[in-house]
CSV table of C-alpha atoms in Angstrom, one decimal:
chain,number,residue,atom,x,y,z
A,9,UNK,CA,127.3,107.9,107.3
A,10,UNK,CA,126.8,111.5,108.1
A,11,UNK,CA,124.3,112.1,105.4
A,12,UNK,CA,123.4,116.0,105.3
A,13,UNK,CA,125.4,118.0,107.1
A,14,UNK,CA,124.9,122.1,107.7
A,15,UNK,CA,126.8,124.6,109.1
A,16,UNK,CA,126.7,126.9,111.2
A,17,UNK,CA,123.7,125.5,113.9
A,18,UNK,CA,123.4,129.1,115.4
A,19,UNK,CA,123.6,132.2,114.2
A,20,UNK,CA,122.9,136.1,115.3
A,21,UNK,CA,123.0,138.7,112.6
A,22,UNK,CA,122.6,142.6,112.2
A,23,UNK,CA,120.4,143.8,109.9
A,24,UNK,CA,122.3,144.3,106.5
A,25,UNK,CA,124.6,141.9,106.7
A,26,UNK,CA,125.1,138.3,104.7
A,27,UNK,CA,126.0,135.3,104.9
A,28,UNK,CA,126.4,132.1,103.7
A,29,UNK,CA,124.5,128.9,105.1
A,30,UNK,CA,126.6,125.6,104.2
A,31,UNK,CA,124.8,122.5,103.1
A,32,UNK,CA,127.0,119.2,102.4
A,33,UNK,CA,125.5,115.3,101.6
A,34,UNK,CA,127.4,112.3,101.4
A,35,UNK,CA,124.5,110.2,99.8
A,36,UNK,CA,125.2,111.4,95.6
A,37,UNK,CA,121.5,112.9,95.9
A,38,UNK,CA,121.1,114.6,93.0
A,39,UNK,CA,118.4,116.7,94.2
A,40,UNK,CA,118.6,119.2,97.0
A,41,UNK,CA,116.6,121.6,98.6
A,42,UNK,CA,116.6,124.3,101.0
A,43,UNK,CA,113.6,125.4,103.2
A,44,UNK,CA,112.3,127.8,106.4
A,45,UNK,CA,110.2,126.3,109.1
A,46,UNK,CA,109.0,129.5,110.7
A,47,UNK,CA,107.4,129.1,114.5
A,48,UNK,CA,103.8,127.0,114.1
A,49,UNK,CA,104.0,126.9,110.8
A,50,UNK,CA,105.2,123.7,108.1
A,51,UNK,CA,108.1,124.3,105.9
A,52,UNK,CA,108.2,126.5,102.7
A,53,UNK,CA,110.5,125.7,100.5
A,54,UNK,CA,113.0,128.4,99.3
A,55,UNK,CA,115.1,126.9,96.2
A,56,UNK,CA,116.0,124.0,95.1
A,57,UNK,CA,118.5,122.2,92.7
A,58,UNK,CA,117.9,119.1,90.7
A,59,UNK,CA,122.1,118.5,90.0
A,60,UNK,CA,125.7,120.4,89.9
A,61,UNK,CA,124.8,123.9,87.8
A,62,UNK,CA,121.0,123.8,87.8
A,63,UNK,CA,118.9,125.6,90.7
A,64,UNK,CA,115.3,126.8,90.5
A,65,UNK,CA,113.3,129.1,92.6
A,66,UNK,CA,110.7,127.7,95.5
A,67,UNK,CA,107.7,129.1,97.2
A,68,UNK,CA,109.5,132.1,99.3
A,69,UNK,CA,113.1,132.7,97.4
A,70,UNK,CA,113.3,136.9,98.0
A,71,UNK,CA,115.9,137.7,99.8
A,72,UNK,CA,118.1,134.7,98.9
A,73,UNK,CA,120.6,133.4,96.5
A,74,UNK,CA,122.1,129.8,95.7
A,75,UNK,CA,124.5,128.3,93.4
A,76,UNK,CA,125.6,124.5,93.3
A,77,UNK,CA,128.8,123.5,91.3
A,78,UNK,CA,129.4,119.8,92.8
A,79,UNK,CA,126.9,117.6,93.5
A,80,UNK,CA,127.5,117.6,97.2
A,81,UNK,CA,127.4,121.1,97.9
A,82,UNK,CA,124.2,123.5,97.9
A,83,UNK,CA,125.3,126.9,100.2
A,84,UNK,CA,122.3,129.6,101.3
A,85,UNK,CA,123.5,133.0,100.5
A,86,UNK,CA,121.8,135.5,102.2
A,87,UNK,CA,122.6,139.3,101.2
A,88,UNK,CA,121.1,142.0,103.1
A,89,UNK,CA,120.0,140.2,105.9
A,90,UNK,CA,116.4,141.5,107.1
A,91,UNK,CA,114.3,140.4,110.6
A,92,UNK,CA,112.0,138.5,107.9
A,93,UNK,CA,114.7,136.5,107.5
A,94,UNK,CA,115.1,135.5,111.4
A,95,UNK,CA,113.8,131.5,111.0
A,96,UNK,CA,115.2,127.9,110.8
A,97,UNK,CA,116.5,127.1,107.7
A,98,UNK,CA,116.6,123.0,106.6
A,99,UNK,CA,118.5,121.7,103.9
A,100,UNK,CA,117.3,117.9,102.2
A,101,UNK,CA,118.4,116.5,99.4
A,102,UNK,CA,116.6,113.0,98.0
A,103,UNK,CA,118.0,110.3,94.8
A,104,UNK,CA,115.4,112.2,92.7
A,105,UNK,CA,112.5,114.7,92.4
A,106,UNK,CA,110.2,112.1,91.7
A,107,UNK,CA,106.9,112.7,94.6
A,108,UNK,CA,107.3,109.7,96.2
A,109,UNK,CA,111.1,109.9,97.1
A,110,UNK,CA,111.7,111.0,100.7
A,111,UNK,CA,113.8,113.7,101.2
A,112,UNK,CA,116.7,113.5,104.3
A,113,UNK,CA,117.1,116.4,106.3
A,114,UNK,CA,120.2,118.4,108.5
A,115,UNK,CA,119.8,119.1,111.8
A,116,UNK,CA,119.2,123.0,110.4
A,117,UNK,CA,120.5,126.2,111.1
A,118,UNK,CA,118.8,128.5,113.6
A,119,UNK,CA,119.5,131.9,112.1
A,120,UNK,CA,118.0,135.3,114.3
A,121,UNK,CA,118.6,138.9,112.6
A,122,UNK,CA,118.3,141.9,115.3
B,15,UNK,CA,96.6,122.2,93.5
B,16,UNK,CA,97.1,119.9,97.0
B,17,UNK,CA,97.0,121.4,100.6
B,18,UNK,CA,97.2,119.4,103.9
B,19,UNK,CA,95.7,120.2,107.1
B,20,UNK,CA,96.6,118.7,110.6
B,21,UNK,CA,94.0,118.6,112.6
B,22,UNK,CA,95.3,119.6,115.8
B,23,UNK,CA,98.2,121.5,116.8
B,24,UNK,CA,99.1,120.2,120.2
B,25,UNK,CA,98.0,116.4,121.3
B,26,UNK,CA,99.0,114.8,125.0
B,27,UNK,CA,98.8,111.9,125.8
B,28,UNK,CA,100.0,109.4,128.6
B,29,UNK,CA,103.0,106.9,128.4
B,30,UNK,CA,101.3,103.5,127.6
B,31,UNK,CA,98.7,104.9,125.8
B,32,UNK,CA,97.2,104.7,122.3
B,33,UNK,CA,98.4,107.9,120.0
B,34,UNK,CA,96.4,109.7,117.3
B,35,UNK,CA,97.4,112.0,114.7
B,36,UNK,CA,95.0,113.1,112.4
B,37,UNK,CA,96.0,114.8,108.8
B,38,UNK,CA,93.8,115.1,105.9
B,39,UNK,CA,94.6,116.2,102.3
B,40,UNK,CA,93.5,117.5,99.3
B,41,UNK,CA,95.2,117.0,95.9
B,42,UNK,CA,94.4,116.8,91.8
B,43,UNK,CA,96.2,114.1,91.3
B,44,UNK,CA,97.2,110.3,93.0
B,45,UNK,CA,98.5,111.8,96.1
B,46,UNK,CA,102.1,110.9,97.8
B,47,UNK,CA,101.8,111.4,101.3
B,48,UNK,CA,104.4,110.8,104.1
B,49,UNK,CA,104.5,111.5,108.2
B,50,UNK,CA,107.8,113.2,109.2
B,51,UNK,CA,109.2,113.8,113.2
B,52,UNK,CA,111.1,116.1,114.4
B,53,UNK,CA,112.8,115.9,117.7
B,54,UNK,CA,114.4,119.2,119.5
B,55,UNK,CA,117.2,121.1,117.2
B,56,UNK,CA,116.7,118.4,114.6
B,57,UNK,CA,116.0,117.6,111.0
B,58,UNK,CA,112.7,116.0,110.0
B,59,UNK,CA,113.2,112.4,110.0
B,60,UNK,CA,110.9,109.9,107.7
B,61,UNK,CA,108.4,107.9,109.4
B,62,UNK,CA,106.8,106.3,106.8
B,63,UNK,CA,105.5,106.8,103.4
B,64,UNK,CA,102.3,106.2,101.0
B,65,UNK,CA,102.7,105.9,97.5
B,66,UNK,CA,100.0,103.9,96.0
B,67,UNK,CA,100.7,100.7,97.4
B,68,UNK,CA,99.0,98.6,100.4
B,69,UNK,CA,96.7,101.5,102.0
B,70,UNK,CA,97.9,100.7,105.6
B,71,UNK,CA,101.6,101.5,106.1
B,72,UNK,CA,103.6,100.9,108.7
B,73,UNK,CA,106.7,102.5,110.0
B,74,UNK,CA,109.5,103.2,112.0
B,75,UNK,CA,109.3,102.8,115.9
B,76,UNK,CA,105.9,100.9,115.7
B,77,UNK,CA,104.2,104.1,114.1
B,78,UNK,CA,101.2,102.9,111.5
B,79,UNK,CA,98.9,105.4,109.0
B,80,UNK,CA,96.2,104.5,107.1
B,81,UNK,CA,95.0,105.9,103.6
B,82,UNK,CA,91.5,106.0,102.6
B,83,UNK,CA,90.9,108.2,99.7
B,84,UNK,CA,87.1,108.6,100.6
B,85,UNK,CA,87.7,110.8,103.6
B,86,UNK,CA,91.0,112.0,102.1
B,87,UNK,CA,93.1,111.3,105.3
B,88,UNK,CA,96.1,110.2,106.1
B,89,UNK,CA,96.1,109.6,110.3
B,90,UNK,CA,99.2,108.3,112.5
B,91,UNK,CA,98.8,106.1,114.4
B,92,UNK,CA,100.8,104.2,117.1
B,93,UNK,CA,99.3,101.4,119.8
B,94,UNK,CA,101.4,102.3,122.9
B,95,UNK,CA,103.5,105.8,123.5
B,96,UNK,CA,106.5,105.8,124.9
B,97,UNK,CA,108.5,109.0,125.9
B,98,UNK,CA,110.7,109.3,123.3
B,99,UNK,CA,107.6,109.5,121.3
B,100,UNK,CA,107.6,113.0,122.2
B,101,UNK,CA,108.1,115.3,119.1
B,102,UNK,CA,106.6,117.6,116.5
B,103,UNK,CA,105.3,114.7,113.2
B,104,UNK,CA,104.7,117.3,109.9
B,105,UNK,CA,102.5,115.7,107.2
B,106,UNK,CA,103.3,115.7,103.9
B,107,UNK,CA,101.7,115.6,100.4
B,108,UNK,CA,102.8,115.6,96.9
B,109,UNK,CA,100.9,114.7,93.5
B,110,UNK,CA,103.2,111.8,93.3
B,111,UNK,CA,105.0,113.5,90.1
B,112,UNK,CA,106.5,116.1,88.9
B,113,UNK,CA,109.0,117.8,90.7
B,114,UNK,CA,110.4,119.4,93.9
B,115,UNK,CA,108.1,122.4,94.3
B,116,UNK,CA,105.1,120.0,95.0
B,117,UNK,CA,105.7,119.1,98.5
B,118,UNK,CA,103.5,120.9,100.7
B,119,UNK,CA,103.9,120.2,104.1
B,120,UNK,CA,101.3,120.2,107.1
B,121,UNK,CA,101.8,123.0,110.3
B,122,UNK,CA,103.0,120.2,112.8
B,123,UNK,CA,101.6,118.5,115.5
B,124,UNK,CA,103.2,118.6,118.8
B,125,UNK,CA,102.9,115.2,120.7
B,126,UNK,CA,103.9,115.5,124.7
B,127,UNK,CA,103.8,112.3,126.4
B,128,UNK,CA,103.5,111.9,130.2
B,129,UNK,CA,104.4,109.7,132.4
């Protein structure tokens, strides 16, 4: 049962270039989500998807992209990679959108750009 | 609209001893609330969860929270730490429906423990 699962945990960056954050679940969530946690601060939400072909924009989505064509599947493009972007990303995904379903979380991805 | 606020950003306490963590809310609608942890280099991991039913809920790893709508708060609370105990808890609130982009989530309070 390995539930949410991203890749990579680390990652350095220069400025200007992308990359893609990988976010798998095992669970058939339909909903999935992708957020920062930024030092002493809770966690915005960036986009998030509701099924396979449908994504929508969060709180803080500049600077990012994301597309999801299977169910399991919800990868973080980022293009031209700015020090802005240096933060901890989370991906979740829950059964539904619905307020009172709890979302499951990856162990994130610690992403610095220098 | 909703917002939460945790009411303090660090809290220590000793192993053995009774833990407090305070979080209030604000919300237009029936609120949703929920207490996350998150240990070193992990996800957020669900504590427990409020969503209209008995106002005191318990949850994982002997952790408690109580919801009273008069002082809108939602406090953790647990009898007895233990070390493990020691983490960052986020609280959470949502209006309870609609979708995704109503979460809002607390700035975190960091619980040390010592022994």
């Amino acid at each position: 049962n390995a539930g949410v699962t991203q890749t990579p945990k680390f990652r350095i960056l220069k400025i200007g270039q992308s990359m893609t954050l990988q976010c798998t679940q095992d669970m058939n969530h339909n909903y999935m989500y992708w957020y920062r946690q930024d030092p002493g601060m809770g966690l915005k939400l960036i986009y998030y998807s509701v099924g396979a072909g449908i994504t929508d924009k969060g709180e803080v989505p500049n600077g990012y992209n994301v597309s999801r064509s299977t169910t399991e599947d919800f990868p973080l493009r980022l293009e031209l990679a700015a020090p802005s972007q240096t933060s901890v990303y989370f991906c979740a995904s829950s059964y539904s959108g619905g307020g009172n379903q709890p979302q499951h979380f990856g162990d994130g991805t610690r992403l610095s750009i220098l | 609209a909703q917002s939460v606020t945790q009411l303090d950003s660090h809290v220590s306490v000793s192993e053995g001893t009774p833990v407090l963590l305070r979080c209030n809310y604000s919300s237009s609608y029936s609120p949703s609330l929920f207490w996350y942890v998150q240990h070193p280099n992990k996800g957020l991991q669900l504590l427990l969860k409020y969503t209209s039913a008995a106002t005191l809920v318990k949850g994982i790893n002997g952790f408690e929270a109580e919801f009273k709508k008069s002082e809108t708060s939602f406090h953790l609370t647990k009898p007895s730490a233990h070390m493990s105990d020691a983490a960052e808890y986020f609280c959470v609130v949502t209006s309870g429906e609609g979708s995704a982009r109503q979460l809002t989530f607390g700035s975190g309070t960091q619980l040390t423990v010592l022994p």
